[in-house]
Coordinates of C-alpha atoms in Angstrom, one line a residue:
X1115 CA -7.0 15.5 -8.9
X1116 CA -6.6 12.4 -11.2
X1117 CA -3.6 11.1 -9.1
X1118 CA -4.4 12.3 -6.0
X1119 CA -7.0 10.4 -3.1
X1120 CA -8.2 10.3 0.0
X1121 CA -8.4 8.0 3.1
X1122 CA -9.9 8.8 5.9
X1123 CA -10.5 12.5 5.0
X1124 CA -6.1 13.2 4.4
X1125 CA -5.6 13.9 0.7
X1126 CA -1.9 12.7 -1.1
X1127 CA -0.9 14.1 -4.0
X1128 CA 0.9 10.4 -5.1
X1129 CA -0.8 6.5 -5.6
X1130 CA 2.3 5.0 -5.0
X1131 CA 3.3 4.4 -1.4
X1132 CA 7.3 3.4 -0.3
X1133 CA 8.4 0.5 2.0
X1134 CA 11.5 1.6 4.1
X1135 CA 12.9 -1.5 4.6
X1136 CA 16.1 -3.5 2.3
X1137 CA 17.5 -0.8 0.8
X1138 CA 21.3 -0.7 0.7
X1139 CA 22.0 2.1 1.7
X1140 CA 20.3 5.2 3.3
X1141 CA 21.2 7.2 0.3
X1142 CA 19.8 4.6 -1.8
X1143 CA 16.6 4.8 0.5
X1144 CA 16.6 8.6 0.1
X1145 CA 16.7 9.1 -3.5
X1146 CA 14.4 6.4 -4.0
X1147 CA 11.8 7.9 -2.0
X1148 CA 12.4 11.3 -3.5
X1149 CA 12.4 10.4 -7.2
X1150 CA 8.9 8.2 -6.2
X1151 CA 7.3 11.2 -5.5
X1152 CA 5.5 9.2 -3.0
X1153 CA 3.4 10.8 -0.3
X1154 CA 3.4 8.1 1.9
X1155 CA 5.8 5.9 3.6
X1156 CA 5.8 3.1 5.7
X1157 CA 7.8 2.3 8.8
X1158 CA 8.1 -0.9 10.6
X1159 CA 7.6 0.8 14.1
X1160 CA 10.1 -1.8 15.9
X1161 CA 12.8 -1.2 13.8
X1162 CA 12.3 2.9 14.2
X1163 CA 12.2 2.5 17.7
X1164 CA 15.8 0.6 17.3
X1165 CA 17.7 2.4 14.6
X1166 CA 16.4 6.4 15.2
X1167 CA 19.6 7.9 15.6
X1168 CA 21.8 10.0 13.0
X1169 CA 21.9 7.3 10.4
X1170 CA 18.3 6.3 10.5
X1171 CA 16.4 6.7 7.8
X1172 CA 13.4 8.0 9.8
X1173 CA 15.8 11.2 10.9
X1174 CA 16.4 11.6 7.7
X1175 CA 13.6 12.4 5.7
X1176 CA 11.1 15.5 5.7
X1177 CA 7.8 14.9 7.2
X1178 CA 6.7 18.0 6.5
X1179 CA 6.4 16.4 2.6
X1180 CA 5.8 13.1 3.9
X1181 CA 3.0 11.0 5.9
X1182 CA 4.3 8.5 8.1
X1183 CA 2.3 4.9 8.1
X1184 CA 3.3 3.5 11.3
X1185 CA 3.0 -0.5 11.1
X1186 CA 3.2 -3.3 12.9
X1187 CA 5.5 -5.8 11.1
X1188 CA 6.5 -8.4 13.1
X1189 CA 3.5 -8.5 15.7
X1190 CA 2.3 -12.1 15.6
X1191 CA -0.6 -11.8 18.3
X1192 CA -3.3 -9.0 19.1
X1193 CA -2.0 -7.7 21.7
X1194 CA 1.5 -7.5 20.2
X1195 CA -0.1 -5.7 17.5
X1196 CA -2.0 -3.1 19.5
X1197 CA 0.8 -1.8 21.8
X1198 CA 2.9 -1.2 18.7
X1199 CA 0.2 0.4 16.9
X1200 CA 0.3 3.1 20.0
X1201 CA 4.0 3.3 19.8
X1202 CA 3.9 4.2 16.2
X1203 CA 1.1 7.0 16.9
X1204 CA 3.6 8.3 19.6
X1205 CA 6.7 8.0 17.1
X1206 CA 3.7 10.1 14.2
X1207 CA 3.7 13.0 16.8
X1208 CA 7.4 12.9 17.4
X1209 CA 7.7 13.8 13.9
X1210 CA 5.3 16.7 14.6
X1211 CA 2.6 14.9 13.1
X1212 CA 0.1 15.4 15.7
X1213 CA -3.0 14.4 13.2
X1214 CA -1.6 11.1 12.3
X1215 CA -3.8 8.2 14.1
X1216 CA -2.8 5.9 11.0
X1217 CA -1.8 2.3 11.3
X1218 CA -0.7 -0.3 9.0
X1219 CA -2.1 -3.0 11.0
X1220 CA -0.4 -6.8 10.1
X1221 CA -0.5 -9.6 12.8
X1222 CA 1.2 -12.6 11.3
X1223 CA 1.4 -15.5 13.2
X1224 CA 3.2 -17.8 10.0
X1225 CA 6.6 -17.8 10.1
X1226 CA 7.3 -19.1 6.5
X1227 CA 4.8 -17.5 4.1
X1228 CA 4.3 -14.7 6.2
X1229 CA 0.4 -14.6 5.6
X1230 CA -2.0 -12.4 8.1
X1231 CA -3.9 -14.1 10.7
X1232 CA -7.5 -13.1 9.2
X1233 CA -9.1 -13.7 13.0
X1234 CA -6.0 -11.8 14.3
X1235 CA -6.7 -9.1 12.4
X1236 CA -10.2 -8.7 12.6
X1237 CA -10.1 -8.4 16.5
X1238 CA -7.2 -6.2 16.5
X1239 CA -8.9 -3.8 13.9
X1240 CA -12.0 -3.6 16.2
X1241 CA -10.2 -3.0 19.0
X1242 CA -7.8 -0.1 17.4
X1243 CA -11.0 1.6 15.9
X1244 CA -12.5 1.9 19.3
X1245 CA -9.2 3.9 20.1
X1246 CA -9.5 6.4 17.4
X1247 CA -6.9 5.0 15.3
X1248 CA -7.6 5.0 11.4
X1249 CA -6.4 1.3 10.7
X1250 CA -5.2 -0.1 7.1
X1251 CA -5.0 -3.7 7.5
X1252 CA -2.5 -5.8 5.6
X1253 CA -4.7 -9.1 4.6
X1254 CA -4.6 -12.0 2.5
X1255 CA -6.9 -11.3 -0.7
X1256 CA -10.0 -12.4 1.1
X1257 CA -12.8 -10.6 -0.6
X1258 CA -14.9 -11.4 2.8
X1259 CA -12.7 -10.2 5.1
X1260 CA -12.3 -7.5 3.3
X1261 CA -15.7 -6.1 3.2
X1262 CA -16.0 -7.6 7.0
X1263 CA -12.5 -5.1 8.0
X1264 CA -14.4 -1.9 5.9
X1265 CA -18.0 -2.9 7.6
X1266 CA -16.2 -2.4 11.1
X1267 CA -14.9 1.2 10.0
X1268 CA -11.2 0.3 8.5
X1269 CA -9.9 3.3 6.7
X1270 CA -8.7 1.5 3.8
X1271 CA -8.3 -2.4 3.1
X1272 CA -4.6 -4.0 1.9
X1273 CA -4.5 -7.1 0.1
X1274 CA -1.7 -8.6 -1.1
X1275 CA -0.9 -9.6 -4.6
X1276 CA 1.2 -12.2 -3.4
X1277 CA 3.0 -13.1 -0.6
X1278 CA 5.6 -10.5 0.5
X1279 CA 8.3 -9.7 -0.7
X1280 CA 8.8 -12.4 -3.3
X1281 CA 8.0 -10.7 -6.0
X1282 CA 5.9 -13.2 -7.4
X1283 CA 3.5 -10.6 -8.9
X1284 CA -0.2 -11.4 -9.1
X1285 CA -1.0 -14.6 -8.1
X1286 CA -4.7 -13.7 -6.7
X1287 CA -6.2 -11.1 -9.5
X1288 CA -9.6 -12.3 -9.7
X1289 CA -10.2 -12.0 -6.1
X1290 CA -8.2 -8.4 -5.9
X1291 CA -11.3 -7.8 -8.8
X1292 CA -13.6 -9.0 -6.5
X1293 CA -12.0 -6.9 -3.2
X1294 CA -11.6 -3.7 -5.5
X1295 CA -15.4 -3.6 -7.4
X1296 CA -17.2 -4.0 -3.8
X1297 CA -15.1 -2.0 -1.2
X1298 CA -16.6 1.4 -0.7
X1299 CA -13.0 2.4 0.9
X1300 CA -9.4 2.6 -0.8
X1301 CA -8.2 -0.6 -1.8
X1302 CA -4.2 -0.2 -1.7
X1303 CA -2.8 -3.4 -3.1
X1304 CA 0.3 -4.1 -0.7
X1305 CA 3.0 -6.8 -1.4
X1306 CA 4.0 -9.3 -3.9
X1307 CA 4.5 -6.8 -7.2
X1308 CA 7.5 -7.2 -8.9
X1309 CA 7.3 -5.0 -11.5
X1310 CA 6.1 -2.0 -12.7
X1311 CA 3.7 -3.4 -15.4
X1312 CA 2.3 -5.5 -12.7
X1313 CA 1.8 -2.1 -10.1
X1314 CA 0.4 -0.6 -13.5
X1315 CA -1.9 -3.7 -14.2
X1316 CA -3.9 -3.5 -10.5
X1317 CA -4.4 -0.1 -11.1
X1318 CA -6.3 -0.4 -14.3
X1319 CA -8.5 -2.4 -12.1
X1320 CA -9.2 0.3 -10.1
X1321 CA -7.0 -0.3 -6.6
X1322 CA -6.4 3.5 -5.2
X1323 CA -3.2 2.9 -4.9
X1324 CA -0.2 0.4 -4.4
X1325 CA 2.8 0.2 -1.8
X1326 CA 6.0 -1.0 -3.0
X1327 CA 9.2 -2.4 -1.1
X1328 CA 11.2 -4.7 -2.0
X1329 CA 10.9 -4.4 -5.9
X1330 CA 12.0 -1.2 -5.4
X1331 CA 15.0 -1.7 -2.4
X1332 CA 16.1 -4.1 -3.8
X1333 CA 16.6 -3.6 -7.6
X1334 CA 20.1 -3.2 -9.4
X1335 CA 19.2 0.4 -9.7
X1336 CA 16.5 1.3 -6.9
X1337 CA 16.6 4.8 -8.0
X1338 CA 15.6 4.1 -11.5
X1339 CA 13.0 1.5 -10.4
X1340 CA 11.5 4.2 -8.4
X1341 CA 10.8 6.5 -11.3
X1342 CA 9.6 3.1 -13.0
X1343 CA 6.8 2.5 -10.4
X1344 CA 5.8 6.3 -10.2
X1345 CA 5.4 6.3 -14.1
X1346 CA 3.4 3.0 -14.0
X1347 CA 0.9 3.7 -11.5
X1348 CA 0.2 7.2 -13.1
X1349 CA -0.1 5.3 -16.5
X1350 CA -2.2 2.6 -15.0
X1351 CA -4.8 5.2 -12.9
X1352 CA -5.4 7.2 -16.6
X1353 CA -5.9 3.8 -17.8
X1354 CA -8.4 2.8 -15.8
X1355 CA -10.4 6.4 -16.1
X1356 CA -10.4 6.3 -19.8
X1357 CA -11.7 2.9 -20.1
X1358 CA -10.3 0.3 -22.4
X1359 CA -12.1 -0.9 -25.2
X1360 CA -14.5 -4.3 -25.0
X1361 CA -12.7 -7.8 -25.9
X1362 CA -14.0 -8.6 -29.1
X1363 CA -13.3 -12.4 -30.1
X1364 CA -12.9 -11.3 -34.2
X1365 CA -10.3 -9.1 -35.7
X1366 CA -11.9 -5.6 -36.6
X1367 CA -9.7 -3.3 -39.0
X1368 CA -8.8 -0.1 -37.7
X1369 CA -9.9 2.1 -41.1
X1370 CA -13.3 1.0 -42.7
X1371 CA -14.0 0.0 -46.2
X1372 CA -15.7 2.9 -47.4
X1373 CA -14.0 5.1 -50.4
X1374 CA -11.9 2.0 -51.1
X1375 CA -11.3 1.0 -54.9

């Protein structure tokens, strides 16, 4: 149970959730995945619609291990948004996933950094939650909208560290602190880690979890920076349930004085 967690009442045995996208090859894709040990991967729903055929990726793999996360990438309006949300659900019970009402939600209306449209998002959330879908909204590390998204009955909130796919790392950590010690839902910090100390660092703060992409597609070894992010997000989680110890601003020896000569 220490790596495992919930959202909305589904249990996954792994913290560390897989983009699908960039990878250079479909073998590449598929080992990575496998050797993550991830329980959950992501599909950009347009792009499933256009490649499913014997190459694809999304043919490839077994959902019967595996969770697909719909999401809308590339929606830049609400309603853009919503009708792909549905098409993802459809693609979900296609894959005989028949349970599956997850969404990544993202409505991105800037075409250079790529950041979500907070209002966007908000009113497409509202308006997928009426429609039984269990939404996960990709946001910009807002610590209001945040706790606005979970008041409105978001499954799980997802900031990013930075913005995506630059691997910049993490450029907003006090307000992922701030997102992360008030949400009463998963925090699943979602874009912008490079690394695996930095995928290990947000989850000694106490994020549920972490989706990776591009650090992982496109590394010189994407196989072997899979394992990395699986070992570093179970490293970090044990971290953050032992506790470190407090900051102290002297030096404090490590073996006392007493029995000395």
């Amino acid at each position: 149970m220490v790596f495992s967690f919930f959202i909305a009442g589904h249990s996954f045995k792994s913290r560390l959730m897989l983009g699908t996208g960039k990878y250079k090859s479909l073998k590449d894709a598929k080992e990575s995945i496998y050797l993550s040990s991830t329980s959950i991967i992501t599909v950009a729903v347009r792009r499933a619609q256009s490649v499913m055929g014997i190459d694809s990726l999304v043919d490839a793999l077994d959902w019967k291990c595996l969770w697909l996360l719909p999401n809308t990438a590339g929606c830049q309006t609400v309603e853009e948004a919503v009708r792909v949300a549905v098409l993802g659900r459809e693609i979900a019970k296609k894959l005989g996933q028949e349970n599956n009402n997850f969404v990544k939600l993202e409505v991105i209306s800037d075409s250079q950094y790529l950041f979500p449209d907070p209002l966007g998002t908000l009113k497409a959330a509202e308006y997928l939650i009426k429609k039984n879908f269990e939404v996960l909204p990709y946001v910009n590390s807002d610590p209001v909208l945040a706790k606005q998204l979970e008041e409105i009955g978001c499954a799980a909130v997802m900031p990013l560290a930075s913005p995506i796919g630059s691997g910049q790392g993490l450029k907003n950590l006090y307000n992922l602190k701030i997102i992360i010690d008030n949400a009463s839902v998963p925090v699943i910090v979602d874009a912008g880690i490079g690394t695996p100390s930095e995928a290990s660092h947000v989850m000694e703060l106490g994020a549920e979890a972490v989706l990776v992409n591009t650090a992982i597609a496109q590394a010189g070894s994407s196989p072997k920076m899979a394992i990395a992010m699986k070992l570093a997000v179970k490293a970090g989680r044990l971290a953050y349930l032992a506790r470190r110890i407090p900051l102290k601003h002297v030096a404090q020896a490590s073996s006392t004085q007493y029995g000395t000569l």
